[in-house]
Amino acid sequence: MGSLFKQIYRYTRPRTFRHNESLWPYTQIERADTGEIARLRYKGREVAIENLSALKDSAEGTVLLTATGPSTQSIDFSKLPCTIPVMGVNGAWFLSGKVTFSLYVIVDMEFFDRRQDVIRSVIADPNILLFTTMHGIAKILDRHAADLRCRLALIEDACYKIYQPKVADALKWEMYKSVPGASFCETRQDICFSTDIRHGIFDAGTVAYWALQILFYLGFNKIVITGLDMSNFNQPRFYETSDSKLPSYLEEKVDNVVMPSFAHAATVMKKNHIEIVNLSPESAIPDTIFHKVAFDEYFDL
């Protein structure tokens, strides 16, 4: 039946709506005046989602963002002050014996498909607020509804919003130049950073870029990051082995997309008096973008 609905959807709507074909007709949404999805029903069931407007500036101080680069293996997390909130992404869950997560971001559908052990663990934790897309929520409800204990925050790719047409890179600036919170790079109209995630989040090929936009919106004024190596893409992530390693598509995007996007994020953060510290000294991201300090040195200060 699902494939039939996809075919009906595909042939009754323009190609720019194709990213919605697996959601229709199971997903019904209502949007708030501020743009975000405020009410969600999936397969006839009302789904509890967080009020994004209520989350705006709800946090303060320092937050730790745990990425998953190989350098994570060398970190002694026992030096981390227990008062610092921690946001994880993807397989960072394997640090859960060393840090306590209260925030999480997963937007990679391949990760949802191939690391269901992590998905089940994350969503079973009632102390976690998980930021994910509608496609992620659908996978959770279809496969792990009985395990769901965490809070869900529904976020959208600004260029692939639910039941709205795809926004091509060439049209991104034209579509979003007047949207609140959309901050475009002065030299690249295809690079944007959102300070108001209710209108969508801009992608740059890595979940860390999504996480930075979310943390800005939540109100933190200092973001310290581990595992943001952006190098050695042939090596397993800190929680993987050579046999269990998922493919990485970052290497081909680093120079043209990832680095310029992080540089733009750093500019936006600096203008808003938000400090970013990269605790991976060997990171390929230069110190001119994110200030680099070794983890032990930073937390020994």
PDB file of C-alpha atoms in Angstrom:
ATOM      1  CA  MET A   1       0.000   0.000   0.000  1.00  0.00           C
ATOM      2  CA  GLY A   2       2.874   2.357   0.806  1.00  0.00           C
ATOM      3  CA  SER A   3       4.334   2.074  -2.668  1.00  0.00           C
ATOM      4  CA  LEU A   4       0.884   2.777  -4.146  1.00  0.00           C
ATOM      5  CA  PHE A   5       0.555   5.963  -2.108  1.00  0.00           C
ATOM      6  CA  LYS A   6       4.041   7.003  -3.249  1.00  0.00           C
ATOM      7  CA  GLN A   7       3.050   6.543  -6.863  1.00  0.00           C
ATOM      8  CA  ILE A   8      -0.161   8.530  -6.404  1.00  0.00           C
ATOM      9  CA  TYR A   9       1.735  11.304  -4.665  1.00  0.00           C
ATOM     10  CA  ARG A  10       4.501  11.302  -7.268  1.00  0.00           C
ATOM     11  CA  TYR A  11       2.145  11.630 -10.216  1.00  0.00           C
ATOM     12  CA  THR A  12      -0.171  14.227  -8.697  1.00  0.00           C
ATOM     13  CA  ARG A  13       2.470  16.726  -7.572  1.00  0.00           C
ATOM     14  CA  PRO A  14       5.429  18.531  -9.125  1.00  0.00           C
ATOM     15  CA  ARG A  15       8.885  16.963  -8.821  1.00  0.00           C
ATOM     16  CA  THR A  16       9.924  19.640  -6.299  1.00  0.00           C
ATOM     17  CA  PHE A  17       7.587  17.962  -3.776  1.00  0.00           C
ATOM     18  CA  ARG A  18       9.214  14.524  -4.169  1.00  0.00           C
ATOM     19  CA  HIS A  19      10.910  14.626  -0.743  1.00  0.00           C
ATOM     20  CA  ASN A  20       7.456  14.241   0.874  1.00  0.00           C
ATOM     21  CA  GLU A  21       6.368  11.100  -0.956  1.00  0.00           C
ATOM     22  CA  SER A  22       7.089   8.652   1.876  1.00  0.00           C
ATOM     23  CA  LEU A  23       5.196  10.804   4.401  1.00  0.00           C
ATOM     24  CA  TRP A  24       1.896  11.226   2.552  1.00  0.00           C
ATOM     25  CA  PRO A  25      -0.862  10.474   3.467  1.00  0.00           C
ATOM     26  CA  TYR A  26       0.290   9.224   6.873  1.00  0.00           C
ATOM     27  CA  THR A  27       1.524  12.598   8.147  1.00  0.00           C
ATOM     28  CA  GLN A  28      -0.746  15.507   9.001  1.00  0.00           C
ATOM     29  CA  ILE A  29       0.754  18.759  10.289  1.00  0.00           C
ATOM     30  CA  GLU A  30      -0.333  22.162  11.502  1.00  0.00           C
ATOM     31  CA  ARG A  31       2.077  25.081  11.462  1.00  0.00           C
ATOM     32  CA  ALA A  32       2.324  27.920  13.959  1.00  0.00           C
ATOM     33  CA  ASP A  33       2.315  31.525  12.792  1.00  0.00           C
ATOM     34  CA  THR A  34       6.077  31.528  13.359  1.00  0.00           C
ATOM     35  CA  GLY A  35       6.572  28.804  10.740  1.00  0.00           C
ATOM     36  CA  GLU A  36       7.370  25.678  12.730  1.00  0.00           C
ATOM     37  CA  ILE A  37       5.250  22.539  12.862  1.00  0.00           C
ATOM     38  CA  ALA A  38       3.174  22.927  16.015  1.00  0.00           C
ATOM     39  CA  ARG A  39       0.953  19.858  15.780  1.00  0.00           C
ATOM     40  CA  LEU A  40       1.661  16.427  14.343  1.00  0.00           C
ATOM     41  CA  ARG A  41      -0.410  13.339  13.622  1.00  0.00           C
ATOM     42  CA  TYR A  42       1.180  10.222  12.181  1.00  0.00           C
ATOM     43  CA  LYS A  43      -0.873   7.253  10.982  1.00  0.00           C
ATOM     44  CA  GLY A  44      -3.845   8.521  12.932  1.00  0.00           C
ATOM     45  CA  ARG A  45      -1.900   9.014  16.143  1.00  0.00           C
ATOM     46  CA  GLU A  46      -1.296  12.369  17.818  1.00  0.00           C
ATOM     47  CA  VAL A  47       2.457  12.732  18.381  1.00  0.00           C
ATOM     48  CA  ALA A  48       3.754  14.857  21.242  1.00  0.00           C
ATOM     49  CA  ILE A  49       6.395  17.310  20.018  1.00  0.00           C
ATOM     50  CA  GLU A  50       8.127  20.157  21.800  1.00  0.00           C
ATOM     51  CA  ASN A  51       7.022  23.733  21.291  1.00  0.00           C
ATOM     52  CA  LEU A  52      10.007  25.245  19.461  1.00  0.00           C
ATOM     53  CA  SER A  53       8.977  28.770  20.439  1.00  0.00           C
ATOM     54  CA  ALA A  54       9.150  27.793  24.118  1.00  0.00           C
ATOM     55  CA  LEU A  55      12.687  26.451  23.591  1.00  0.00           C
ATOM     56  CA  LYS A  56      14.026  29.755  22.234  1.00  0.00           C
ATOM     57  CA  ASP A  57      16.635  31.193  24.639  1.00  0.00           C
ATOM     58  CA  SER A  58      15.663  28.616  27.240  1.00  0.00           C
ATOM     59  CA  ALA A  59      19.317  27.810  28.018  1.00  0.00           C
ATOM     60  CA  GLU A  60      22.429  29.756  28.969  1.00  0.00           C
ATOM     61  CA  GLY A  61      26.089  29.305  29.757  1.00  0.00           C
ATOM     62  CA  THR A  62      28.351  26.576  28.389  1.00  0.00           C
ATOM     63  CA  VAL A  63      27.355  23.406  26.528  1.00  0.00           C
ATOM     64  CA  LEU A  64      29.481  20.489  25.330  1.00  0.00           C
ATOM     65  CA  LEU A  65      28.821  19.238  21.787  1.00  0.00           C
ATOM     66  CA  THR A  66      30.188  15.722  21.264  1.00  0.00           C
ATOM     67  CA  ALA A  67      30.992  14.883  17.650  1.00  0.00           C
ATOM     68  CA  THR A  68      32.353  11.451  16.758  1.00  0.00           C
ATOM     69  CA  GLY A  69      35.814  11.875  15.239  1.00  0.00           C
ATOM     70  CA  PRO A  70      38.588   9.388  16.167  1.00  0.00           C
ATOM     71  CA  SER A  71      40.215  11.942  18.521  1.00  0.00           C
ATOM     72  CA  THR A  72      37.371  11.286  20.986  1.00  0.00           C
ATOM     73  CA  GLN A  73      39.124   8.072  22.025  1.00  0.00           C
ATOM     74  CA  SER A  74      41.959  10.023  23.657  1.00  0.00           C
ATOM     75  CA  ILE A  75      39.751  12.223  25.868  1.00  0.00           C
ATOM     76  CA  ASP A  76      39.434  11.742  29.613  1.00  0.00           C
ATOM     77  CA  PHE A  77      35.850  12.838  30.166  1.00  0.00           C
ATOM     78  CA  SER A  78      36.202  12.442  33.948  1.00  0.00           C
ATOM     79  CA  LYS A  79      37.600  15.985  33.927  1.00  0.00           C
ATOM     80  CA  LEU A  80      34.334  17.349  32.536  1.00  0.00           C
ATOM     81  CA  PRO A  81      32.384  19.354  35.131  1.00  0.00           C
ATOM     82  CA  CYS A  82      29.125  17.556  35.841  1.00  0.00           C
ATOM     83  CA  THR A  83      27.195  20.824  35.579  1.00  0.00           C
ATOM     84  CA  ILE A  84      27.832  21.237  31.838  1.00  0.00           C
ATOM     85  CA  PRO A  85      24.896  20.066  29.655  1.00  0.00           C
ATOM     86  CA  VAL A  86      25.916  17.740  26.832  1.00  0.00           C
ATOM     87  CA  MET A  87      24.548  17.437  23.300  1.00  0.00           C
ATOM     88  CA  GLY A  88      25.317  14.282  21.361  1.00  0.00           C
ATOM     89  CA  VAL A  89      25.082  13.542  17.656  1.00  0.00           C
ATOM     90  CA  ASN A  90      24.758  10.151  15.962  1.00  0.00           C
ATOM     91  CA  GLY A  91      27.017   7.558  17.619  1.00  0.00           C
ATOM     92  CA  ALA A  92      28.193   9.839  20.419  1.00  0.00           C
ATOM     93  CA  TRP A  93      25.796   7.744  22.523  1.00  0.00           C
ATOM     94  CA  PHE A  94      28.691   5.375  23.190  1.00  0.00           C
ATOM     95  CA  LEU A  95      30.015   8.037  25.572  1.00  0.00           C
ATOM     96  CA  SER A  96      26.916   7.649  27.740  1.00  0.00           C
ATOM     97  CA  GLY A  97      28.903   5.929  30.477  1.00  0.00           C
ATOM     98  CA  LYS A  98      31.205   8.936  30.635  1.00  0.00           C
ATOM     99  CA  VAL A  99      28.858  11.878  30.032  1.00  0.00           C
ATOM    100  CA  THR A 100      25.169  12.497  30.661  1.00  0.00           C
ATOM    101  CA  PHE A 101      23.264  13.588  27.587  1.00  0.00           C
ATOM    102  CA  SER A 102      20.331  15.960  27.839  1.00  0.00           C
ATOM    103  CA  LEU A 103      20.285  17.031  24.169  1.00  0.00           C
ATOM    104  CA  TYR A 104      20.692  14.961  21.015  1.00  0.00           C
ATOM    105  CA  VAL A 105      20.586  15.458  17.244  1.00  0.00           C
ATOM    106  CA  ILE A 106      20.162  12.750  14.596  1.00  0.00           C
ATOM    107  CA  VAL A 107      19.175  13.730  11.051  1.00  0.00           C
ATOM    108  CA  ASP A 108      20.995  11.107   8.960  1.00  0.00           C
ATOM    109  CA  MET A 109      18.478   8.546   7.712  1.00  0.00           C
ATOM    110  CA  GLU A 110      21.234   6.037   6.953  1.00  0.00           C
ATOM    111  CA  PHE A 111      22.181   6.198  10.626  1.00  0.00           C
ATOM    112  CA  PHE A 112      18.538   5.523  11.553  1.00  0.00           C
ATOM    113  CA  ASP A 113      18.560   2.473   9.293  1.00  0.00           C
ATOM    114  CA  ARG A 114      21.930   0.994  10.191  1.00  0.00           C
ATOM    115  CA  ARG A 115      22.403   1.856  13.876  1.00  0.00           C
ATOM    116  CA  GLN A 116      19.024   0.992  15.322  1.00  0.00           C
ATOM    117  CA  ASP A 117      20.745  -0.084  18.550  1.00  0.00           C
ATOM    118  CA  VAL A 118      21.762   3.533  19.153  1.00  0.00           C
ATOM    119  CA  ILE A 119      18.347   4.857  18.151  1.00  0.00           C
ATOM    120  CA  ARG A 120      16.609   2.577  20.653  1.00  0.00           C
ATOM    121  CA  SER A 121      18.967   3.631  23.440  1.00  0.00           C
ATOM    122  CA  VAL A 122      18.620   7.354  22.781  1.00  0.00           C
ATOM    123  CA  ILE A 123      14.834   7.390  22.523  1.00  0.00           C
ATOM    124  CA  ALA A 124      14.464   5.244  25.657  1.00  0.00           C
ATOM    125  CA  ASP A 125      16.088   7.943  27.824  1.00  0.00           C
ATOM    126  CA  PRO A 126      13.397  10.241  29.279  1.00  0.00           C
ATOM    127  CA  ASN A 127      16.036  12.856  30.145  1.00  0.00           C
ATOM    128  CA  ILE A 128      16.919  13.491  26.497  1.00  0.00           C
ATOM    129  CA  LEU A 129      15.450  16.058  24.144  1.00  0.00           C
ATOM    130  CA  LEU A 130      15.994  14.636  20.660  1.00  0.00           C
ATOM    131  CA  PHE A 131      16.042  16.969  17.673  1.00  0.00           C
ATOM    132  CA  THR A 132      15.223  15.144  14.452  1.00  0.00           C
ATOM    133  CA  THR A 133      13.287  15.515  11.215  1.00  0.00           C
ATOM    134  CA  MET A 134       9.856  14.176  10.317  1.00  0.00           C
ATOM    135  CA  HIS A 135      11.474  11.318   8.433  1.00  0.00           C
ATOM    136  CA  GLY A 136      13.363  10.436  11.622  1.00  0.00           C
ATOM    137  CA  ILE A 137      10.209  10.577  13.726  1.00  0.00           C
ATOM    138  CA  ALA A 138       8.438   8.321  11.215  1.00  0.00           C
ATOM    139  CA  LYS A 139      11.229   5.735  11.500  1.00  0.00           C
ATOM    140  CA  ILE A 140      11.050   5.894  15.303  1.00  0.00           C
ATOM    141  CA  LEU A 141       7.283   5.421  15.375  1.00  0.00           C
ATOM    142  CA  ASP A 142       7.287   2.682  12.746  1.00  0.00           C
ATOM    143  CA  ARG A 143      10.055   0.644  14.379  1.00  0.00           C
ATOM    144  CA  HIS A 144      10.472   1.594  18.032  1.00  0.00           C
ATOM    145  CA  ALA A 145       7.255   3.213  19.259  1.00  0.00           C
ATOM    146  CA  ALA A 146       7.199   1.009  22.366  1.00  0.00           C
ATOM    147  CA  ASP A 147      10.668   2.267  23.368  1.00  0.00           C
ATOM    148  CA  LEU A 148       9.911   5.966  23.003  1.00  0.00           C
ATOM    149  CA  ARG A 149      10.503   7.837  26.266  1.00  0.00           C
ATOM    150  CA  CYS A 150      12.508  10.880  25.198  1.00  0.00           C
ATOM    151  CA  ARG A 151      11.058  14.254  24.210  1.00  0.00           C
ATOM    152  CA  LEU A 152      10.927  15.005  20.501  1.00  0.00           C
ATOM    153  CA  ALA A 153      11.718  18.319  18.840  1.00  0.00           C
ATOM    154  CA  LEU A 154      10.680  18.335  15.188  1.00  0.00           C
ATOM    155  CA  ILE A 155      13.127  20.254  13.002  1.00  0.00           C
ATOM    156  CA  GLU A 156      13.233  20.711   9.234  1.00  0.00           C
ATOM    157  CA  ASP A 157      15.829  21.211   6.550  1.00  0.00           C
ATOM    158  CA  ALA A 158      15.027  24.730   5.344  1.00  0.00           C
ATOM    159  CA  CYS A 159      15.273  23.549   1.741  1.00  0.00           C
ATOM    160  CA  TYR A 160      13.135  20.413   2.189  1.00  0.00           C
ATOM    161  CA  LYS A 161      10.231  21.466   4.387  1.00  0.00           C
ATOM    162  CA  ILE A 162       7.260  19.171   4.864  1.00  0.00           C
ATOM    163  CA  TYR A 163       4.595  19.581   2.168  1.00  0.00           C
ATOM    164  CA  GLN A 164       6.453  22.522   0.676  1.00  0.00           C
ATOM    165  CA  PRO A 165       8.533  22.486  -2.528  1.00  0.00           C
ATOM    166  CA  LYS A 166      12.262  21.843  -2.492  1.00  0.00           C
ATOM    167  CA  VAL A 167      14.384  24.998  -2.537  1.00  0.00           C
ATOM    168  CA  ALA A 168      17.328  24.643  -4.906  1.00  0.00           C
ATOM    169  CA  ASP A 169      20.702  26.169  -3.971  1.00  0.00           C
ATOM    170  CA  ALA A 170      20.310  28.686  -6.767  1.00  0.00           C
ATOM    171  CA  LEU A 171      17.050  29.898  -5.197  1.00  0.00           C
ATOM    172  CA  LYS A 172      18.051  29.682  -1.533  1.00  0.00           C
ATOM    173  CA  TRP A 173      19.033  33.330  -1.123  1.00  0.00           C
ATOM    174  CA  GLU A 174      16.009  34.574  -3.047  1.00  0.00           C
ATOM    175  CA  MET A 175      13.630  32.451  -0.951  1.00  0.00           C
ATOM    176  CA  TYR A 176      15.124  33.153   2.473  1.00  0.00           C
ATOM    177  CA  LYS A 177      16.762  36.577   2.281  1.00  0.00           C
ATOM    178  CA  SER A 178      13.852  38.171   4.164  1.00  0.00           C
ATOM    179  CA  VAL A 179      13.107  35.267   6.528  1.00  0.00           C
ATOM    180  CA  PRO A 180      13.842  36.061  10.191  1.00  0.00           C
ATOM    181  CA  GLY A 181      17.053  34.451  11.397  1.00  0.00           C
ATOM    182  CA  ALA A 182      18.428  33.506   7.967  1.00  0.00           C
ATOM    183  CA  SER A 183      22.001  34.789   7.905  1.00  0.00           C
ATOM    184  CA  PHE A 184      23.687  34.369   4.516  1.00  0.00           C
ATOM    185  CA  CYS A 185      27.407  34.264   3.815  1.00  0.00           C
ATOM    186  CA  GLU A 186      28.534  37.495   2.144  1.00  0.00           C
ATOM    187  CA  THR A 187      30.497  35.652  -0.543  1.00  0.00           C
ATOM    188  CA  ARG A 188      28.330  32.522  -0.980  1.00  0.00           C
ATOM    189  CA  GLN A 189      24.585  32.825  -1.451  1.00  0.00           C
ATOM    190  CA  ASP A 190      24.255  29.048  -1.103  1.00  0.00           C
ATOM    191  CA  ILE A 191      25.607  29.111   2.478  1.00  0.00           C
ATOM    192  CA  CYS A 192      23.296  30.161   5.275  1.00  0.00           C
ATOM    193  CA  PHE A 193      23.116  29.863   9.062  1.00  0.00           C
ATOM    194  CA  SER A 194      19.765  30.054  10.831  1.00  0.00           C
ATOM    195  CA  THR A 195      19.460  31.759  14.193  1.00  0.00           C
ATOM    196  CA  ASP A 196      15.748  30.902  14.298  1.00  0.00           C
ATOM    197  CA  ILE A 197      15.244  27.192  13.683  1.00  0.00           C
ATOM    198  CA  ARG A 198      11.466  27.598  13.556  1.00  0.00           C
ATOM    199  CA  HIS A 199      11.971  28.590   9.901  1.00  0.00           C
ATOM    200  CA  GLY A 200      14.212  25.612   9.175  1.00  0.00           C
ATOM    201  CA  ILE A 201      17.847  24.633   9.548  1.00  0.00           C
ATOM    202  CA  PHE A 202      20.436  24.932   6.784  1.00  0.00           C
ATOM    203  CA  ASP A 203      22.525  21.922   5.881  1.00  0.00           C
ATOM    204  CA  ALA A 204      26.270  21.894   5.213  1.00  0.00           C
ATOM    205  CA  GLY A 205      26.886  18.176   4.843  1.00  0.00           C
ATOM    206  CA  THR A 206      27.460  17.515   8.552  1.00  0.00           C
ATOM    207  CA  VAL A 207      25.162  17.139  11.553  1.00  0.00           C
ATOM    208  CA  ALA A 208      27.507  19.386  13.547  1.00  0.00           C
ATOM    209  CA  TYR A 209      26.313  22.359  11.475  1.00  0.00           C
ATOM    210  CA  TRP A 210      22.716  21.536  12.385  1.00  0.00           C
ATOM    211  CA  ALA A 211      23.755  21.260  16.036  1.00  0.00           C
ATOM    212  CA  LEU A 212      25.363  24.705  16.049  1.00  0.00           C
ATOM    213  CA  GLN A 213      22.175  26.314  14.758  1.00  0.00           C
ATOM    214  CA  ILE A 214      20.131  24.525  17.412  1.00  0.00           C
ATOM    215  CA  LEU A 215      22.497  25.494  20.237  1.00  0.00           C
ATOM    216  CA  PHE A 216      22.451  29.127  19.100  1.00  0.00           C
ATOM    217  CA  TYR A 217      18.656  29.092  19.165  1.00  0.00           C
ATOM    218  CA  LEU A 218      18.553  27.504  22.624  1.00  0.00           C
ATOM    219  CA  GLY A 219      20.570  30.409  23.987  1.00  0.00           C
ATOM    220  CA  PHE A 220      23.970  29.014  24.986  1.00  0.00           C
ATOM    221  CA  ASN A 221      26.802  31.567  24.893  1.00  0.00           C
ATOM    222  CA  LYS A 222      29.740  29.154  24.845  1.00  0.00           C
ATOM    223  CA  ILE A 223      29.965  25.941  22.827  1.00  0.00           C
ATOM    224  CA  VAL A 224      32.864  23.554  23.406  1.00  0.00           C
ATOM    225  CA  ILE A 225      33.201  20.720  20.901  1.00  0.00           C
ATOM    226  CA  THR A 226      34.937  17.341  21.031  1.00  0.00           C
ATOM    227  CA  GLY A 227      35.563  14.986  18.121  1.00  0.00           C
ATOM    228  CA  LEU A 228      35.228  17.623  15.401  1.00  0.00           C
ATOM    229  CA  ASP A 229      38.233  16.294  13.504  1.00  0.00           C
ATOM    230  CA  MET A 230      37.115  16.728   9.874  1.00  0.00           C
ATOM    231  CA  SER A 231      40.055  14.582   8.786  1.00  0.00           C
ATOM    232  CA  ASN A 232      41.103  10.923   8.550  1.00  0.00           C
ATOM    233  CA  PHE A 233      37.797  10.015   6.937  1.00  0.00           C
ATOM    234  CA  ASN A 234      39.158   6.562   6.109  1.00  0.00           C
ATOM    235  CA  GLN A 235      39.395   5.788   9.827  1.00  0.00           C
ATOM    236  CA  PRO A 236      36.464   4.497  11.874  1.00  0.00           C
ATOM    237  CA  ARG A 237      34.637   6.942  14.120  1.00  0.00           C
ATOM    238  CA  PHE A 238      35.584   6.554  17.764  1.00  0.00           C
ATOM    239  CA  TYR A 239      32.795   4.027  18.424  1.00  0.00           C
ATOM    240  CA  GLU A 240      33.267   1.968  15.241  1.00  0.00           C
ATOM    241  CA  THR A 241      35.551  -0.804  14.085  1.00  0.00           C
ATOM    242  CA  SER A 242      36.824  -1.297  10.558  1.00  0.00           C
ATOM    243  CA  ASP A 243      34.066  -3.870  10.036  1.00  0.00           C
ATOM    244  CA  SER A 244      31.216  -1.764  11.458  1.00  0.00           C
ATOM    245  CA  LYS A 245      32.239   1.569   9.932  1.00  0.00           C
ATOM    246  CA  LEU A 246      29.453   3.429   8.131  1.00  0.00           C
ATOM    247  CA  PRO A 247      30.487   5.336   5.006  1.00  0.00           C
ATOM    248  CA  SER A 248      31.414   8.998   5.311  1.00  0.00           C
ATOM    249  CA  TYR A 249      30.557  11.449   2.568  1.00  0.00           C
ATOM    250  CA  LEU A 250      32.292  14.393   4.189  1.00  0.00           C
ATOM    251  CA  GLU A 251      35.681  14.222   2.508  1.00  0.00           C
ATOM    252  CA  GLU A 252      34.298  15.304  -0.862  1.00  0.00           C
ATOM    253  CA  LYS A 253      32.453  18.229   0.768  1.00  0.00           C
ATOM    254  CA  VAL A 254      35.057  19.520   3.226  1.00  0.00           C
ATOM    255  CA  ASP A 255      36.803  22.146   1.122  1.00  0.00           C
ATOM    256  CA  ASN A 256      33.866  23.502  -0.851  1.00  0.00           C
ATOM    257  CA  VAL A 257      31.002  23.232   1.643  1.00  0.00           C
ATOM    258  CA  VAL A 258      31.959  22.305   5.207  1.00  0.00           C
ATOM    259  CA  MET A 259      34.857  24.680   5.853  1.00  0.00           C
ATOM    260  CA  PRO A 260      33.180  27.767   4.319  1.00  0.00           C
ATOM    261  CA  SER A 261      30.012  26.953   6.265  1.00  0.00           C
ATOM    262  CA  PHE A 262      31.853  26.620   9.569  1.00  0.00           C
ATOM    263  CA  ALA A 263      33.693  29.868   8.836  1.00  0.00           C
ATOM    264  CA  HIS A 264      30.342  31.551   8.283  1.00  0.00           C
ATOM    265  CA  ALA A 265      28.937  30.022  11.483  1.00  0.00           C
ATOM    266  CA  ALA A 266      31.923  31.379  13.389  1.00  0.00           C
ATOM    267  CA  THR A 267      31.256  34.855  11.998  1.00  0.00           C
ATOM    268  CA  VAL A 268      27.593  34.732  13.007  1.00  0.00           C
ATOM    269  CA  MET A 269      28.474  33.441  16.478  1.00  0.00           C
ATOM    270  CA  LYS A 270      31.102  36.109  17.034  1.00  0.00           C
ATOM    271  CA  LYS A 271      28.689  38.871  16.056  1.00  0.00           C
ATOM    272  CA  ASN A 272      26.281  37.506  18.653  1.00  0.00           C
ATOM    273  CA  HIS A 273      28.971  37.175  21.358  1.00  0.00           C
ATOM    274  CA  ILE A 274      28.936  33.371  21.364  1.00  0.00           C
ATOM    275  CA  GLU A 275      32.280  31.634  21.843  1.00  0.00           C
ATOM    276  CA  ILE A 276      33.145  28.344  20.125  1.00  0.00           C
ATOM    277  CA  VAL A 277      36.079  26.239  21.319  1.00  0.00           C
ATOM    278  CA  ASN A 278      37.283  23.205  19.348  1.00  0.00           C
ATOM    279  CA  LEU A 279      38.767  20.677  21.799  1.00  0.00           C
ATOM    280  CA  SER A 280      40.333  18.639  18.983  1.00  0.00           C
ATOM    281  CA  PRO A 281      43.812  20.197  18.536  1.00  0.00           C
ATOM    282  CA  GLU A 282      44.493  18.027  15.488  1.00  0.00           C
ATOM    283  CA  SER A 283      41.251  19.074  13.807  1.00  0.00           C
ATOM    284  CA  ALA A 284      41.481  20.085  10.153  1.00  0.00           C
ATOM    285  CA  ILE A 285      39.323  23.106  10.982  1.00  0.00           C
ATOM    286  CA  PRO A 286      41.837  25.931  11.387  1.00  0.00           C
ATOM    287  CA  ASP A 287      42.210  27.930  14.564  1.00  0.00           C
ATOM    288  CA  THR A 288      41.110  30.997  12.613  1.00  0.00           C
ATOM    289  CA  ILE A 289      37.614  29.486  12.419  1.00  0.00           C
ATOM    290  CA  PHE A 290      37.187  27.788  15.807  1.00  0.00           C
ATOM    291  CA  HIS A 291      39.775  28.410  18.515  1.00  0.00           C
ATOM    292  CA  LYS A 292      41.530  25.129  19.331  1.00  0.00           C
ATOM    293  CA  VAL A 293      42.517  24.005  22.833  1.00  0.00           C
ATOM    294  CA  ALA A 294      43.306  20.510  24.106  1.00  0.00           C
ATOM    295  CA  PHE A 295      40.549  19.044  26.297  1.00  0.00           C
ATOM    296  CA  ASP A 296      42.854  18.522  29.317  1.00  0.00           C
ATOM    297  CA  GLU A 297      44.276  22.007  29.001  1.00  0.00           C
ATOM    298  CA  TYR A 298      40.852  23.619  28.714  1.00  0.00           C
ATOM    299  CA  PHE A 299      39.327  21.891  31.730  1.00  0.00           C
ATOM    300  CA  ASP A 300      42.476  22.286  33.835  1.00  0.00           C
ATOM    301  CA  LEU A 301      42.140  26.066  33.557  1.00  0.00           C
TER     302      LEU A 301
END
